[in-house]
Coordinates of N, CA and C in Angstrom, one line a residue:
M1 N 0.8 -1.2 0.0 CA -0.1 0.0 0.0 C 0.9 1.2 0.0
R2 N 0.4 2.3 -0.7 CA 1.2 3.5 -0.8 C 0.6 4.4 0.3
V3 N 1.4 4.9 1.2 CA 0.9 5.6 2.3 C 1.7 7.0 2.4
A4 N 1.0 8.1 2.3 CA 1.5 9.4 2.4 C 1.4 9.8 3.9
I5 N 2.5 10.4 4.4 CA 2.7 10.7 5.8 C 3.2 12.1 5.9
G6 N 2.7 12.9 6.8 CA 3.2 14.2 7.1 C 2.8 14.7 8.4
A7 N 3.5 15.6 8.9 CA 3.2 16.3 10.3 C 3.8 17.6 10.4
D8 N 3.3 18.3 11.3 CA 3.9 19.6 11.6 C 4.9 19.4 12.7
H9 N 5.5 20.5 13.3 CA 6.6 20.2 14.2 C 6.2 19.5 15.4
A10 N 5.0 19.6 15.9 CA 4.6 18.9 17.1 C 4.4 17.4 16.8
G11 N 4.1 17.0 15.6 CA 3.9 15.6 15.2 C 5.1 15.1 14.7
Y12 N 6.2 15.9 14.4 CA 7.4 15.3 13.8 C 8.0 14.0 14.4
P13 N 8.2 14.1 15.7 CA 8.8 12.9 16.3 C 8.0 11.5 16.1
L14 N 6.7 11.6 16.3 CA 5.8 10.5 16.0 C 5.7 10.1 14.6
K15 N 5.7 11.1 13.7 CA 5.7 10.8 12.3 C 7.0 10.0 11.9
E16 N 8.1 10.5 12.4 CA 9.3 9.8 12.1 C 9.2 8.3 12.6
H17 N 8.7 8.1 13.7 CA 8.7 6.8 14.4 C 7.7 5.9 13.4
L18 N 6.6 6.4 13.1 CA 5.7 5.7 12.3 C 6.2 5.4 10.9
A19 N 6.8 6.4 10.3 CA 7.3 6.2 8.9 C 8.4 5.0 8.9
S20 N 9.2 5.0 10.0 CA 10.3 4.0 9.9 C 9.7 2.6 10.1
I21 N 8.6 2.5 10.8 CA 7.9 1.2 11.0 C 7.1 0.8 9.6
L22 N 6.5 1.8 9.1 CA 5.7 1.5 7.9 C 6.5 1.1 6.7
R23 N 7.7 1.7 6.6 CA 8.6 1.4 5.4 C 8.9 -0.2 5.3
G24 N 8.7 -1.0 6.4 CA 8.9 -2.4 6.3 C 7.8 -3.1 5.3
D25 N 6.6 -2.6 5.4 CA 5.5 -3.3 4.6 C 4.9 -2.3 3.6
H26 N 5.2 -1.1 3.5 CA 4.4 -0.1 2.7 C 5.4 0.8 1.9
D27 N 4.8 1.3 0.8 CA 5.6 2.4 0.1 C 5.2 3.7 0.8
V28 N 6.2 4.3 1.5 CA 6.0 5.5 2.4 C 6.4 6.8 1.6
I29 N 5.4 7.7 1.5 CA 5.7 8.9 0.7 C 5.7 10.0 1.9
D30 N 7.0 10.4 2.4 CA 7.1 11.3 3.5 C 7.1 12.7 2.9
L31 N 6.0 13.5 3.3 CA 5.8 14.8 2.8 C 6.2 15.9 3.8
G32 N 7.0 15.5 4.8 CA 7.5 16.5 5.8 C 6.5 16.7 7.0
T33 N 6.9 17.5 7.7 CA 8.1 18.3 7.9 C 9.3 17.3 8.3
H34 N 10.5 17.9 8.3 CA 11.7 17.0 8.5 C 12.4 17.6 9.7
S35 N 11.8 18.3 10.6 CA 12.5 18.8 11.7 C 11.4 19.2 12.8
T36 N 11.9 19.7 13.9 CA 10.9 20.2 15.0 C 10.8 21.8 14.8
A37 N 11.4 22.3 13.8 CA 11.2 23.8 13.5 C 9.7 24.0 13.2
P38 N 9.2 25.2 13.8 CA 7.8 25.4 13.6 C 7.4 25.6 12.2
V39 N 6.3 25.0 11.9 CA 5.6 25.1 10.5 C 4.1 25.1 10.8
D40 N 3.4 25.5 9.7 CA 1.9 25.6 9.8 C 1.3 24.3 9.5
Y41 N 0.5 23.6 10.4 CA -0.1 22.3 10.1 C -0.9 22.3 8.9
P42 N -1.7 23.3 8.5 CA -2.5 23.2 7.2 C -1.6 22.8 6.0
D43 N -0.4 23.4 5.9 CA 0.5 23.1 4.8 C 0.8 21.6 4.6
L44 N 1.0 20.9 5.7 CA 1.4 19.5 5.7 C 0.1 18.7 5.5
A45 N -1.0 19.1 6.2 CA -2.2 18.3 6.1 C -2.7 18.3 4.6
I46 N -2.6 19.5 4.0 CA -3.1 19.6 2.6 C -2.2 18.8 1.7
A47 N -1.0 18.8 2.0 CA 0.0 18.0 1.1 C -0.3 16.6 1.2
V48 N -0.7 16.1 2.3 CA -1.1 14.6 2.4 C -2.4 14.4 1.8
A49 N -3.3 15.2 2.1 CA -4.6 15.1 1.5 C -4.7 15.2 -0.1
E50 N -3.8 16.1 -0.6 CA -3.8 16.2 -2.0 C -3.1 14.9 -2.7
A51 N -2.2 14.4 -1.9 CA -1.6 13.2 -2.5 C -2.6 12.0 -2.5
V52 N -3.4 11.9 -1.6 CA -4.4 11.0 -1.6 C -5.5 11.3 -2.6
R53 N -5.9 12.5 -2.8 CA -6.9 12.8 -3.8 C -6.4 12.6 -5.1
R54 N -5.2 12.9 -5.4 CA -4.5 12.6 -6.7 C -4.3 11.1 -7.1
G55 N -4.5 10.3 -6.1 CA -4.2 8.9 -6.3 C -2.7 8.5 -6.2
E56 N -1.9 9.4 -5.7 CA -0.4 9.1 -5.5 C -0.3 8.2 -4.3
A57 N -1.2 8.3 -3.4 CA -1.2 7.4 -2.1 C -2.5 6.8 -2.0
D58 N -2.6 5.5 -1.5 CA -3.9 4.9 -1.2 C -4.5 5.5 0.1
R59 N -3.7 5.8 1.1 CA -4.1 6.3 2.3 C -3.1 7.3 2.8
G60 N -3.6 8.2 3.7 CA -2.7 9.2 4.3 C -2.7 9.2 5.8
I61 N -1.6 9.6 6.5 CA -1.5 9.7 7.9 C -0.9 11.2 8.1
I62 N -1.6 11.9 9.0 CA -1.1 13.2 9.4 C -1.1 13.2 10.9
V63 N 0.1 13.8 11.3 CA 0.2 14.0 12.8 C 0.5 15.5 13.1
C64 N -0.3 16.0 14.0 CA -0.1 17.4 14.5 C -0.2 17.3 16.0
G65 N -0.1 18.4 16.8 CA -0.2 18.4 18.1 C -1.4 17.5 18.7
S66 N -2.6 17.9 18.3 CA -3.8 17.3 18.8 C -4.4 16.3 17.8
G67 N -4.1 16.5 16.5 CA -4.7 15.8 15.4 C -6.0 16.6 14.8
V68 N -6.5 17.6 15.7 CA -7.7 18.2 15.3 C -7.4 19.1 14.2
G69 N -6.5 20.0 14.2 CA -6.3 20.9 13.2 C -6.0 20.2 11.8
A70 N -5.2 19.1 11.9 CA -4.9 18.3 10.6 C -6.2 17.8 10.0
A71 N -7.1 17.3 10.8 CA -8.3 16.8 10.3 C -9.2 17.8 9.7
I72 N -9.3 19.0 10.3 CA -10.1 20.1 9.8 C -9.5 20.5 8.4
A73 N -8.2 20.6 8.3 CA -7.6 21.1 7.0 C -7.7 20.0 6.0
A74 N -7.5 18.8 6.3 CA -7.5 17.7 5.3 C -8.9 17.5 4.8
N75 N -9.9 17.7 5.7 CA -11.3 17.5 5.2 C -11.8 18.6 4.3
K76 N -11.1 19.7 4.1 CA -11.4 20.7 3.1 C -11.1 20.3 1.6
V77 N -10.3 19.2 1.5 CA -10.0 18.7 0.2 C -11.0 17.7 -0.4
A78 N -11.7 18.1 -1.4 CA -12.7 17.2 -1.9 C -12.2 15.8 -2.2
G79 N -13.0 14.8 -1.7 CA -12.7 13.4 -1.9 C -11.9 12.9 -0.7
V80 N -11.4 13.7 0.2 CA -10.7 13.3 1.3 C -11.6 13.1 2.5
R81 N -11.6 12.0 3.2 CA -12.4 11.8 4.3 C -11.3 11.4 5.4
A82 N -11.0 12.5 6.2 CA -9.9 12.5 7.2 C -10.7 12.2 8.6
A83 N -10.1 11.2 9.3 CA -10.7 10.8 10.6 C -9.7 11.0 11.7
L84 N -10.0 11.8 12.7 CA -9.3 11.8 14.0 C -9.5 10.6 14.8
A85 N -8.5 9.9 15.1 CA -8.8 8.7 15.9 C -7.6 8.6 17.0
H86 N -8.0 8.4 18.2 CA -7.2 8.1 19.3 C -7.5 6.9 20.0
D87 N -8.4 6.1 19.5 CA -8.8 4.7 19.9 C -8.9 3.8 18.8
H88 N -8.7 2.5 19.1 CA -8.7 1.4 18.1 C -9.9 1.4 17.3
Y89 N -11.1 1.4 17.9 CA -12.4 1.3 17.3 C -12.6 2.3 16.2
S90 N -12.3 3.6 16.6 CA -12.5 4.7 15.6 C -11.5 4.5 14.4
A91 N -10.3 4.1 14.7 CA -9.3 3.9 13.6 C -9.7 2.9 12.5
H92 N -10.4 1.8 12.9 CA -10.8 0.8 11.8 C -12.3 1.2 11.4
Q93 N -13.1 1.7 12.3 CA -14.5 1.8 12.0 C -14.7 3.0 11.1
G94 N -13.7 4.0 11.1 CA -13.8 5.1 10.2 C -13.6 4.7 8.7
V95 N -12.8 3.6 8.5 CA -12.6 3.1 7.2 C -13.7 2.2 6.8
E96 N -14.3 1.3 7.8 CA -15.2 0.4 7.5 C -16.6 1.0 7.2
H97 N -17.0 2.1 7.9 CA -18.2 2.6 7.7 C -18.2 3.9 6.9
D98 N -17.0 4.7 7.1 CA -17.1 6.0 6.4 C -16.1 6.2 5.4
D99 N -15.4 5.1 5.0 CA -14.4 5.1 3.9 C -13.4 6.1 4.2
A100 N -12.9 6.3 5.4 CA -11.8 7.3 5.7 C -10.6 6.8 4.9
N101 N -10.0 7.8 4.3 CA -8.8 7.6 3.6 C -7.5 8.3 4.1
V102 N -7.7 9.1 5.2 CA -6.7 9.8 5.9 C -6.9 9.6 7.5
L103 N -5.9 9.2 8.1 CA -5.9 9.1 9.6 C -5.1 10.3 10.2
C104 N -5.8 11.0 11.1 CA -5.2 12.1 11.9 C -4.9 11.7 13.2
L105 N -3.7 12.0 13.8 CA -3.3 11.6 15.1 C -2.7 12.8 15.8
G106 N -2.9 12.8 17.1 CA -2.2 13.8 17.9 C -1.0 13.4 18.5
G107 N 0.1 13.9 18.1 CA 1.4 13.6 18.6 C 1.6 14.0 20.0
R108 N 0.8 14.8 20.5 CA 0.9 15.2 22.0 C -0.3 14.5 22.8
V109 N -1.0 13.6 22.0 CA -2.2 12.8 22.7 C -1.9 11.4 22.9
V110 N -1.4 10.8 21.8 CA -1.1 9.3 22.0 C 0.4 9.0 21.9
G111 N 0.8 8.0 22.6 CA 2.1 7.5 22.6 C 2.4 6.7 21.4
S112 N 3.7 6.3 21.2 CA 4.1 5.6 20.0 C 3.5 4.3 19.9
N113 N 3.3 3.6 21.0 CA 2.8 2.2 21.0 C 1.3 2.3 20.5
V114 N 0.5 3.2 21.1 CA -0.9 3.3 20.8 C -1.0 3.8 19.3
A115 N -0.1 4.7 18.9 CA -0.1 5.1 17.5 C 0.1 4.0 16.5
E116 N 1.0 3.2 16.8 CA 1.3 2.0 16.0 C 0.1 1.1 15.8
E117 N -0.7 0.9 16.9 CA -1.9 0.1 16.8 C -3.0 0.8 16.1
L118 N -3.1 2.1 16.2 CA -4.1 2.8 15.5 C -3.8 2.8 13.9
V119 N -2.5 3.0 13.6 CA -2.1 2.9 12.1 C -2.4 1.5 11.6
E120 N -2.1 0.5 12.4 CA -2.3 -0.9 11.9 C -3.8 -1.1 11.7
A121 N -4.7 -0.7 12.7 CA -6.0 -0.8 12.5 C -6.6 0.0 11.3
F122 N -6.2 1.1 11.1 CA -6.5 2.0 10.0 C -6.1 1.3 8.7
L123 N -4.9 0.9 8.5 CA -4.5 0.4 7.2 C -5.0 -1.0 7.0
G124 N -5.3 -1.7 8.0 CA -5.8 -3.1 7.8 C -7.3 -3.1 7.6
A125 N -8.0 -2.0 7.7 CA -9.4 -2.0 7.5 C -9.8 -1.8 6.1
T126 N -11.0 -2.2 5.7 CA -11.6 -2.0 4.4 C -13.0 -1.5 4.5
F127 N -13.4 -0.7 3.5 CA -14.8 -0.2 3.5 C -15.7 -1.3 3.3
S128 N -16.8 -1.3 4.1 CA -17.8 -2.4 4.0 C -18.6 -2.4 2.7
G129 N -18.8 -1.2 2.1 CA -19.6 -1.1 0.9 C -21.1 -1.3 1.1
E130 N -21.5 -1.4 2.4 CA -22.9 -1.6 2.6 C -23.8 -0.4 2.2
E131 N -25.0 -0.6 1.7 CA -25.8 0.4 1.0 C -26.0 1.5 2.0
R132 N -26.2 1.3 3.2 CA -26.4 2.5 4.1 C -25.1 3.4 4.3
H133 N -24.0 2.7 4.1 CA -22.7 3.5 4.2 C -22.5 4.3 2.9
R134 N -22.8 3.6 1.7 CA -22.7 4.3 0.5 C -23.6 5.5 0.3
R135 N -24.9 5.2 0.8 CA -25.9 6.3 0.8 C -25.4 7.6 1.6
R136 N -24.8 7.3 2.7 CA -24.3 8.4 3.5 C -23.1 9.2 2.9
L137 N -22.3 8.4 2.2 CA -21.1 8.9 1.6 C -21.5 9.8 0.3
D138 N -22.5 9.3 -0.3 CA -23.1 10.1 -1.4 C -23.6 11.4 -0.9
K139 N -24.2 11.5 0.2 CA -24.6 12.8 0.7 C -23.5 13.7 1.0
I140 N -22.4 13.2 1.5 CA -21.2 14.0 1.7 C -20.6 14.5 0.4
A141 N -20.6 13.6 -0.6 CA -20.1 14.0 -1.9 C -20.9 15.1 -2.4
R142 N -22.2 15.1 -2.3 CA -23.0 16.2 -2.8 C -22.7 17.5 -2.0
L143 N -22.5 17.4 -0.8 CA -22.0 18.6 -0.1 C -20.7 19.2 -0.7
E144 N -19.8 18.3 -1.0 CA -18.5 18.8 -1.6 C -18.8 19.4 -3.0
Q145 N -19.8 19.0 -3.7 CA -20.1 19.6 -5.0 C -21.0 20.8 -4.9
G146 N -21.3 21.2 -3.7 CA -22.2 22.4 -3.4 C -23.6 22.2 -3.6
R147 N -24.1 20.9 -3.6 CA -25.6 20.6 -3.8 C -26.1 20.2 -2.5

């Protein structure tokens, strides 16, 4: 699986940890940041979201301080369904029911072991395709189109 990953300065240490683990099984596209020097989280969130939207990555992972800002920014990109998850259930259910294609994590909220479990749950999940879930996603797609 091709996984785009990015972080702001607050998420940088966790991003580095996750990227190093993911490289064993996945094609990792590291979109930065590459240090703890302050950067604006929307820049990195949009870079990851755009990589997923363009099909350059199958899924994306964004880490900022809380994960909240990254989720807000990434969800502004049409076709991106970014889910903030700090628990195992949300990480896989977001994919299974909501077809989430970007996972947002808080580098100041979860530790590396929990983050590893969340990423594994997210990447290992598949969309159910059930009619009720497709119907709901169609409503979101119409919102993105301004209808």
